[in-house]
DNA sequence: CAGCCGTGGGT
DNA sequence: TACCCAAGGCT
C-alpha cells in the first residue's frame, strides 16, 4: 500500500512507509555516538539538546566537542547557566566564533529560568520565542528533545534532499521547497531520530564531495544519483568575496601587563576583548593606521614588527600590522582601556584574531 | 531580505 | 594553495 504525494507538479514522491523506515533502520545500525545525544530509546535532555544545537550552528561536531564538555561540567543545567555572569559565558565561548550566540545563549538561559521556571517550552512556537532560537533550532529541539513531528532542515539535510529530488533551483531561494520535500521523510513516529538520521547520513554518506552512494539506504530512489551528477547538488547562488581591509594593532607592555579594551556590544566580535587598534578599512596604509595609536604619556617610540597578521572573516579578509611599545611602570591606561597580566590572557574573552596579534607582538 | 556575524577542518 | 563547508540567527 503505497500512496503518491505530488508536490509542485515536478516532484512526484513515491512513498509508502518505505523511505522513512529505511532511514530509521539505517540510523539504528549506524547512528553516531555524540555527547549530547541520548542512548537509543532514551529521552534526550532538553538542556543538552539546546546547548549543542546553539554551539553547532555553522560549527562542526569536532570543534564543538570540547566546548560542550566544558560548558556542561561548569553549568550542568539551564538554571546554573542562567545564574552565571555574561562575562563568564563569553570567556568560556572565546574561540568558538559567532559571539552573538554566546550572548543569546545566556539571555535564553535567563529567560527560561525567569519566565519558565527553568523548564524549556515543549512546543516549536514556544521555543521560537527564545533568543538565539530561530526556525531551524526550534524545530530541531522540538523533534529531538520532545519528539514533536517536525523536520528541521540544516545544511546536511538540504544536501541530501536536493540530491534525492534533483532540485534545480538554487539556494537560498529553494529553501521552502526543500523544507516540504524533507518533511516527506518523516514517518508516523520518531521525528527526532528521523532528523538526526538525515544529518548523520549527510555528514557520513551523502557528503559534499565524493558521496558514498553505494552505502546509502536511499540509493535506489535518488534522482541525482540516477543522473550521475549528485556532486553538483545543492545548486547555490554565487556569493561575492569581500574586499581586503587593513589596520594596525598596538601591543603595549607595562612590565608583565598588556593594554586591552572591550569592543562594543554589537557588531563584529561584539563584547569581546581586544588590544587597541586602528579602524579596519580597505585601502588604509601603515601611516594612517599608526596615527590611530593610543595616547600614552611618554610613549614616543613604536616598534613595527616585521610581517603582518592575516585573518579571514566571513565577509572580508583582514591584514593587521603590529606595533609594540614598552611603557613605564606607573603609566595610566587611557580612557576605556585597562591593564591585564599577560599570564592570565588565556582567561580573557579574546577572539582568535587578537590571540594571533598578541602572539606575534609578544613573540610567543 | 540580503548582508552581517568566526573559526577550524577537510580536500 | 585556496577554496568549500559546518546541526543558522538577527536585522
Short mmCIF file of C-alpha atoms (C1' of nucleotides) in Angstrom, two decimals:
data_model
loop_
_atom_site.label_atom_id
_atom_site.label_comp_id
_atom_site.label_asym_id
_atom_site.label_seq_id
_atom_site.Cartn_x
_atom_site.Cartn_y
_atom_site.Cartn_z
CA UNK A 1 0.00 0.00 0.00
CA UNK A 2 1.86 2.96 -1.26
CA UNK A 3 0.47 6.41 -1.60
CA UNK A 4 1.61 9.05 -4.00
CA UNK A 5 2.18 12.63 -2.95
CA UNK A 6 2.50 15.24 -5.65
CA UNK A 7 4.43 18.32 -4.68
CA UNK A 8 4.78 21.30 -7.01
CA UNK A 9 3.96 19.12 -10.02
CA UNK A 10 7.56 18.22 -10.82
CA UNK A 11 8.29 16.23 -7.71
CA UNK A 12 6.36 13.02 -7.60
CA UNK A 13 7.11 11.27 -4.37
CA UNK A 14 6.51 7.57 -4.41
CA UNK A 15 6.24 6.75 -0.77
CA UNK A 16 4.96 4.04 1.43
CA UNK A 17 6.27 3.70 4.89
CA UNK A 18 9.35 2.73 2.93
CA UNK A 19 11.67 5.68 2.82
CA UNK A 20 11.23 6.87 6.40
CA UNK A 21 11.51 3.26 7.56
CA UNK A 22 14.64 2.62 5.53
CA UNK A 23 16.14 5.75 7.00
CA UNK A 24 15.36 4.76 10.59
CA UNK A 25 16.65 1.22 10.04
CA UNK A 26 19.90 2.68 8.81
CA UNK A 27 20.04 5.05 11.78
CA UNK A 28 19.54 2.23 14.27
CA UNK A 29 22.56 0.47 12.83
CA UNK A 30 24.88 3.41 12.10
CA UNK A 31 23.99 6.32 14.36
CA UNK A 32 26.88 8.37 15.67
CA UNK A 33 27.56 8.44 19.41
CA UNK A 34 27.64 12.09 20.39
CA UNK A 35 27.95 13.58 23.88
CA UNK A 36 24.62 15.41 23.69
CA UNK A 37 22.72 12.53 22.17
CA UNK A 38 20.60 10.19 24.31
CA UNK A 39 21.17 6.44 24.12
CA UNK A 40 18.86 4.52 21.81
CA UNK A 41 15.31 4.57 23.15
CA UNK A 42 16.09 7.00 25.97
CA UNK A 43 14.75 10.50 26.36
CA UNK A 44 17.06 13.34 25.46
CA UNK A 45 17.84 16.10 27.96
CA UNK A 46 16.38 19.35 26.51
CA UNK A 47 19.21 21.38 28.08
CA UNK A 48 21.89 19.33 26.34
CA UNK A 49 19.99 19.33 23.08
CA UNK A 50 19.58 23.09 23.22
CA UNK A 51 23.20 23.77 24.24
CA UNK A 52 24.53 21.53 21.49
CA UNK A 53 22.22 22.98 18.84
CA UNK A 54 23.37 26.52 19.60
CA UNK A 55 27.03 25.51 19.51
CA UNK A 56 26.53 23.52 16.32
CA UNK A 57 25.12 26.48 14.39
CA UNK A 58 27.56 26.81 11.49
CA UNK A 59 30.16 24.92 13.53
CA UNK A 60 31.48 21.37 13.14
CA UNK A 61 30.86 18.49 15.55
CA UNK A 62 34.58 18.07 16.16
CA UNK A 63 35.05 21.73 17.06
CA UNK A 64 32.07 21.77 19.39
CA UNK A 65 33.04 18.68 21.41
CA UNK A 66 35.46 20.26 23.92
CA UNK A 67 33.33 23.38 24.35
CA UNK A 68 30.23 21.31 25.06
CA UNK A 69 32.12 19.32 27.69
CA UNK A 70 33.46 22.48 29.34
CA UNK A 71 30.06 24.13 29.48
CA UNK A 72 28.29 21.04 30.76
CA UNK A 73 30.88 20.50 33.52
CA UNK A 74 30.64 24.07 34.71
CA UNK A 75 26.91 24.61 34.18
CA UNK A 76 25.15 21.22 34.42
CA UNK A 77 21.65 22.59 33.86
CA UNK A 78 19.90 25.62 32.45
CA UNK A 79 19.33 27.11 35.90
CA UNK A 80 23.06 27.10 36.62
CA UNK A 81 23.76 28.75 33.28
CA UNK A 82 21.01 31.29 33.92
CA UNK A 83 22.72 32.32 37.16
CA UNK A 84 26.15 32.68 35.54
CA UNK A 85 27.52 36.07 34.52
CA UNK A 86 27.56 37.00 30.85
CA UNK A 87 31.26 37.68 31.16
CA UNK A 88 31.96 34.13 32.33
CA UNK A 89 29.93 32.76 29.44
CA UNK A 90 31.81 34.90 26.91
CA UNK A 91 35.14 33.77 28.32
CA UNK A 92 34.13 30.12 28.03
CA UNK A 93 32.90 30.72 24.48
CA UNK A 94 36.08 32.50 23.31
CA UNK A 95 37.49 30.80 20.24
CA UNK A 96 34.22 29.23 19.10
CA UNK A 97 33.16 32.20 16.95
CA UNK A 98 29.85 33.91 16.17
CA UNK A 99 29.85 35.56 19.58
CA UNK A 100 26.27 36.79 19.45
CA UNK A 101 25.44 33.13 20.01
CA UNK A 102 27.05 33.33 23.45
CA UNK A 103 25.06 36.44 24.36
CA UNK A 104 21.84 34.85 23.19
CA UNK A 105 22.71 31.60 24.96
CA UNK A 106 22.99 33.47 28.22
CA UNK A 107 19.87 35.54 27.57
CA UNK A 108 17.96 32.37 26.74
CA UNK A 109 19.05 30.62 29.94
CA UNK A 110 17.99 33.67 31.96
CA UNK A 111 14.61 33.72 30.21
CA UNK A 112 13.99 30.01 30.73
CA UNK A 113 14.89 30.36 34.41
CA UNK A 114 12.85 33.52 34.97
CA UNK A 115 9.84 33.04 32.68
CA UNK A 116 9.53 29.26 32.51
CA UNK A 117 10.68 28.10 35.93
CA UNK A 118 13.83 26.55 34.50
CA UNK A 119 11.88 24.25 32.15
CA UNK A 120 12.24 24.59 28.40
CA UNK A 121 8.99 25.15 26.47
CA UNK A 122 7.97 21.90 24.80
CA UNK A 123 6.47 23.38 21.64
CA UNK A 124 8.06 24.70 18.48
CA UNK A 125 6.28 28.04 18.87
CA UNK A 126 7.33 28.41 22.50
CA UNK A 127 10.96 27.63 21.70
CA UNK A 128 10.94 30.02 18.76
CA UNK A 129 10.29 32.96 21.10
CA UNK A 130 13.58 32.48 22.94
CA UNK A 131 16.73 34.42 21.99
CA UNK A 132 19.10 32.57 19.66
CA UNK A 133 16.45 30.04 18.66
CA UNK A 134 15.38 30.52 15.04
CA UNK A 135 13.25 28.39 12.73
CA UNK A 136 15.81 25.62 12.40
CA UNK A 137 16.75 25.32 16.07
CA UNK A 138 13.14 25.44 17.25
CA UNK A 139 12.29 22.52 15.00
CA UNK A 140 15.44 20.62 15.97
CA UNK A 141 14.83 20.89 19.70
CA UNK A 142 11.12 20.14 19.30
CA UNK A 143 11.87 17.00 17.30
CA UNK A 144 14.93 15.72 19.18
CA UNK A 145 14.05 16.63 22.77
CA UNK A 146 10.25 16.39 22.64
CA UNK A 147 9.63 14.05 19.71
CA UNK A 148 7.32 16.52 18.01
CA UNK A 149 6.63 15.56 14.41
CA UNK A 150 8.55 18.28 12.59
CA UNK A 151 11.59 18.22 10.30
CA UNK A 152 14.39 20.75 10.81
CA UNK A 153 16.43 21.49 7.69
CA UNK A 154 20.13 22.15 8.15
CA UNK A 155 22.93 22.17 5.60
CA UNK A 156 23.20 18.37 5.65
CA UNK A 157 19.51 17.84 5.04
CA UNK A 158 19.47 20.47 2.29
CA UNK A 159 22.15 18.49 0.51
CA UNK A 160 20.53 15.08 0.98
CA UNK A 161 17.10 16.26 -0.09
CA UNK A 162 18.29 18.36 -3.02
CA UNK A 163 20.04 15.25 -4.34
CA UNK A 164 17.18 12.89 -3.63
CA UNK A 165 14.88 15.08 -5.74
CA UNK A 166 17.48 16.69 -8.03
CA UNK A 167 16.26 20.15 -7.09
CA UNK A 168 17.45 22.52 -9.81
CA UNK A 169 16.51 25.83 -8.23
CA UNK A 170 19.43 27.36 -6.31
CA UNK A 171 19.64 28.02 -2.58
CA UNK A 172 18.61 30.01 -0.68
CA UNK A 173 15.62 30.65 -2.94
CA UNK A 174 14.58 27.00 -2.88
CA UNK A 175 14.60 26.60 0.90
CA UNK A 176 10.80 26.41 1.24
CA UNK A 177 10.55 23.66 -1.36
CA UNK A 178 13.36 21.67 0.24
CA UNK A 179 11.57 22.01 3.56
CA UNK A 180 8.43 20.47 2.09
CA UNK A 181 10.35 17.67 0.44
CA UNK A 182 12.30 16.98 3.64
CA UNK A 183 9.06 16.53 5.56
CA UNK A 184 8.14 13.60 3.32
CA UNK A 185 10.94 11.68 5.05
CA UNK A 186 9.09 11.85 8.36
CA UNK A 187 7.34 8.66 9.34
CA UNK A 188 4.46 8.36 11.81
CA UNK A 189 6.82 8.44 14.80
CA UNK A 190 10.45 9.03 15.91
CA UNK A 191 10.68 12.51 14.40
CA UNK A 192 13.88 13.34 16.26
CA UNK A 193 15.57 10.17 15.10
CA UNK A 194 14.46 10.87 11.54
CA UNK A 195 16.07 14.29 11.62
CA UNK A 196 19.27 13.02 13.21
CA UNK A 197 19.33 10.16 10.73
CA UNK A 198 19.32 12.61 7.84
CA UNK A 199 22.05 14.66 9.49
CA UNK A 200 24.20 11.59 10.07
CA UNK A 201 23.55 10.48 6.52
CA UNK A 202 24.60 13.87 5.19
CA UNK A 203 27.76 14.02 7.25
CA UNK A 204 28.99 10.48 6.69
CA UNK A 205 27.48 9.18 3.41
CA UNK A 206 25.88 11.96 1.39
CA UNK A 207 28.94 14.20 1.74
CA UNK A 208 29.58 17.36 -0.30
CA UNK A 209 32.35 15.67 -2.28
CA UNK A 210 32.54 12.03 -3.36
CA UNK A 211 29.38 10.81 -1.64
CA UNK A 212 29.40 7.09 -0.79
CA UNK A 213 26.17 6.33 -2.63
CA UNK A 214 26.78 2.58 -2.53
CA UNK A 215 26.30 2.68 1.24
CA UNK A 216 23.21 4.88 1.22
CA UNK A 217 19.91 3.37 2.40
CA UNK A 218 18.04 5.59 -0.07
CA UNK A 219 20.29 4.97 -3.05
CA UNK A 220 17.83 3.17 -5.30
CA UNK A 221 15.46 6.09 -5.18
CA UNK A 222 17.79 9.08 -5.62
CA UNK A 223 17.09 11.33 -8.62
CA UNK A 224 20.54 12.92 -8.72
CA UNK A 225 22.31 9.58 -8.45
CA UNK A 226 20.31 8.14 -11.30
CA UNK A 227 21.56 11.04 -13.42
CA UNK A 228 25.13 10.67 -12.14
CA UNK A 229 25.57 14.32 -11.13
CA UNK A 230 24.91 14.05 -7.42
CA UNK A 231 28.01 16.08 -6.54
CA UNK A 232 26.57 19.15 -8.26
CA UNK A 233 23.78 19.44 -5.68
CA UNK A 234 22.69 21.51 -3.94
CA UNK A 235 22.73 24.30 -6.51
CA UNK A 236 23.80 27.56 -4.94
CA UNK A 237 23.69 31.19 -5.97
CA UNK A 238 27.24 32.55 -6.30
CA UNK A 239 28.47 34.68 -3.43
CA UNK A 240 30.84 37.55 -3.74
CA UNK A 241 34.18 37.78 -1.97
CA UNK A 242 34.83 40.62 0.46
CA UNK A 243 37.41 43.34 -0.06
CA UNK A 244 40.69 43.17 1.83
CA UNK A 245 40.81 45.53 4.83
CA UNK A 246 43.94 46.68 6.62
CA UNK A 247 44.66 48.02 10.08
CA UNK A 248 47.13 48.12 12.95
CA UNK A 249 47.13 46.53 16.39
CA UNK A 250 49.09 48.05 19.27
CA UNK A 251 50.78 45.77 21.75
CA UNK A 252 51.59 47.92 24.78
CA UNK A 253 53.51 46.30 27.64
CA UNK A 254 53.77 47.68 31.15
CA UNK A 255 56.11 45.22 32.82
CA UNK A 256 54.28 41.91 32.61
CA UNK A 257 50.94 43.51 31.79
CA UNK A 258 49.24 44.23 28.50
CA UNK A 259 46.91 47.08 27.49
CA UNK A 260 43.44 45.90 26.38
CA UNK A 261 39.90 47.19 25.96
CA UNK A 262 36.42 45.76 25.35
CA UNK A 263 34.74 46.04 21.97
CA UNK A 264 31.27 47.47 21.51
CA UNK A 265 28.49 45.06 22.44
CA UNK A 266 27.06 44.73 18.98
CA UNK A 267 28.62 44.03 15.63
CA UNK A 268 31.87 42.33 14.74
CA UNK A 269 33.40 40.48 17.73
CA UNK A 270 30.80 42.17 19.91
CA UNK A 271 31.68 42.40 23.59
CA UNK A 272 34.98 40.62 23.16
CA UNK A 273 38.38 41.78 24.45
CA UNK A 274 40.91 43.32 22.07
CA UNK A 275 44.18 45.19 22.12
CA UNK A 276 43.85 48.81 20.99
CA UNK A 277 43.97 49.18 17.25
CA UNK A 278 43.17 51.33 14.26
CA UNK A 279 39.99 51.08 12.23
CA UNK A 280 39.96 48.24 9.72
CA UNK A 281 39.50 49.81 6.32
CA UNK A 282 40.01 48.94 2.68
CA UNK A 283 42.92 50.88 1.22
CA UNK A 284 44.37 52.02 4.53
CA UNK A 285 48.17 52.32 4.69
CA UNK A 286 50.50 51.82 7.64
CA UNK A 287 50.95 55.51 8.41
CA UNK A 288 47.23 56.18 8.57
CA UNK A 289 46.92 53.26 10.93
CA UNK A 290 49.82 54.39 13.13
CA UNK A 291 48.16 57.78 13.54
CA UNK A 292 45.41 55.99 15.45
CA UNK A 293 47.76 54.69 18.14
CA UNK A 294 46.58 55.15 21.74
CA UNK A 295 47.82 58.26 23.59
CA UNK A 296 50.25 57.21 26.27
CA UNK A 297 52.32 59.78 28.08
CA UNK A 298 55.96 59.12 27.44
CA UNK A 299 55.46 56.76 24.51
CA UNK A 300 57.29 58.15 21.54
CA UNK A 301 58.75 55.00 20.09
CA UNK A 302 56.55 52.42 18.41
CA UNK A 303 58.36 49.37 17.13
CA UNK A 304 56.92 47.90 13.96
CA UNK A 305 57.09 44.11 13.96
CA UNK A 306 58.03 42.61 10.63
CA UNK A 307 55.31 40.79 8.78
CA UNK A 308 51.54 41.01 9.09
CA UNK A 309 48.75 39.08 10.77
CA UNK A 310 46.17 37.79 8.33
CA UNK A 311 42.69 36.72 9.30
CA UNK A 312 39.64 35.84 7.24
CA UNK A 313 36.20 36.76 8.49
CA UNK A 314 33.02 35.58 6.84
CA UNK A 315 32.69 38.66 4.67
CA UNK A 316 36.18 40.15 4.43
CA UNK A 317 39.86 39.27 4.80
CA UNK A 318 41.98 41.34 7.20
CA UNK A 319 45.67 42.27 7.38
CA UNK A 320 47.00 43.72 10.61
CA UNK A 321 50.40 45.27 11.13
CA UNK A 322 51.68 45.04 14.69
CA UNK A 323 53.28 47.87 16.64
CA UNK A 324 54.79 47.32 20.06
CA UNK A 325 55.82 49.67 22.84
CA UNK A 326 57.07 49.31 26.41
CA UNK A 327 55.89 51.89 28.90
CA UNK A 328 56.94 52.89 32.40
CA UNK A 329 55.57 51.08 35.43
CA UNK A 330 53.11 53.75 36.52
CA UNK A 331 51.75 54.64 33.08
CA UNK A 332 47.99 55.05 33.21
CA UNK A 333 45.66 53.23 30.88
CA UNK A 334 43.87 55.63 28.51
CA UNK A 335 40.11 56.14 28.95
CA UNK A 336 38.21 52.91 28.36
CA UNK A 337 41.28 50.70 28.47
CA UNK A 338 42.84 48.55 31.19
CA UNK A 339 45.93 46.55 32.05
CA UNK A 340 45.76 42.79 32.32
CA UNK A 341 48.53 40.39 33.38
CA UNK A 342 49.98 38.59 30.39
CA UNK A 343 49.92 35.40 32.47
CA UNK A 344 46.11 35.45 32.62
CA UNK A 345 45.44 36.34 28.97
CA UNK A 346 44.19 32.81 28.35
CA UNK A 347 41.22 33.57 30.61
CA UNK A 348 40.19 36.69 28.68
CA UNK A 349 37.39 36.71 26.11
CA UNK A 350 39.89 37.05 23.29
CA UNK A 351 38.82 36.19 19.75
CA UNK A 352 41.36 34.36 17.66
CA UNK A 353 42.42 37.32 15.57
CA UNK A 354 43.50 39.04 18.81
CA UNK A 355 45.28 35.94 20.04
CA UNK A 356 47.23 35.92 16.80
CA UNK A 357 48.07 39.61 17.06
CA UNK A 358 49.22 39.31 20.68
CA UNK A 359 51.26 36.19 19.99
CA UNK A 360 53.02 37.96 17.15
CA UNK A 361 53.59 41.14 19.16
CA UNK A 362 54.92 39.27 22.19
CA UNK A 363 56.95 36.74 20.22
CA UNK A 364 55.09 33.82 21.78
"C1'" DC B 1 15.92 40.14 2.52
"C1'" DA B 2 20.49 40.09 1.73
"C1'" DG B 3 24.31 41.32 4.45
"C1'" DC B 4 26.47 40.66 8.74
"C1'" DC B 5 28.49 37.55 12.02
"C1'" DG B 6 34.30 33.42 13.42
"C1'" DT B 7 36.75 29.72 13.24
"C1'" DG B 8 38.80 25.26 12.21
"C1'" DG B 9 38.61 21.10 9.44
"C1'" DG B 10 38.73 18.80 5.04
"C1'" DT B 11 40.27 18.41 0.32
"C1'" DT C 1 47.11 26.52 -2.02
"C1'" DA C 2 42.70 28.20 -1.98
"C1'" DC C 3 38.93 27.15 -1.75
"C1'" DC C 4 34.44 24.95 0.43
"C1'" DC C 5 31.99 23.72 4.30
"C1'" DA C 6 29.72 23.43 9.05
"C1'" DA C 7 23.09 20.92 13.40
"C1'" DG C 8 21.82 29.43 11.44
"C1'" DG C 9 20.09 33.81 13.75
"C1'" DC C 10 19.40 38.61 13.56
"C1'" DT C 11 18.28 42.91 11.37
#
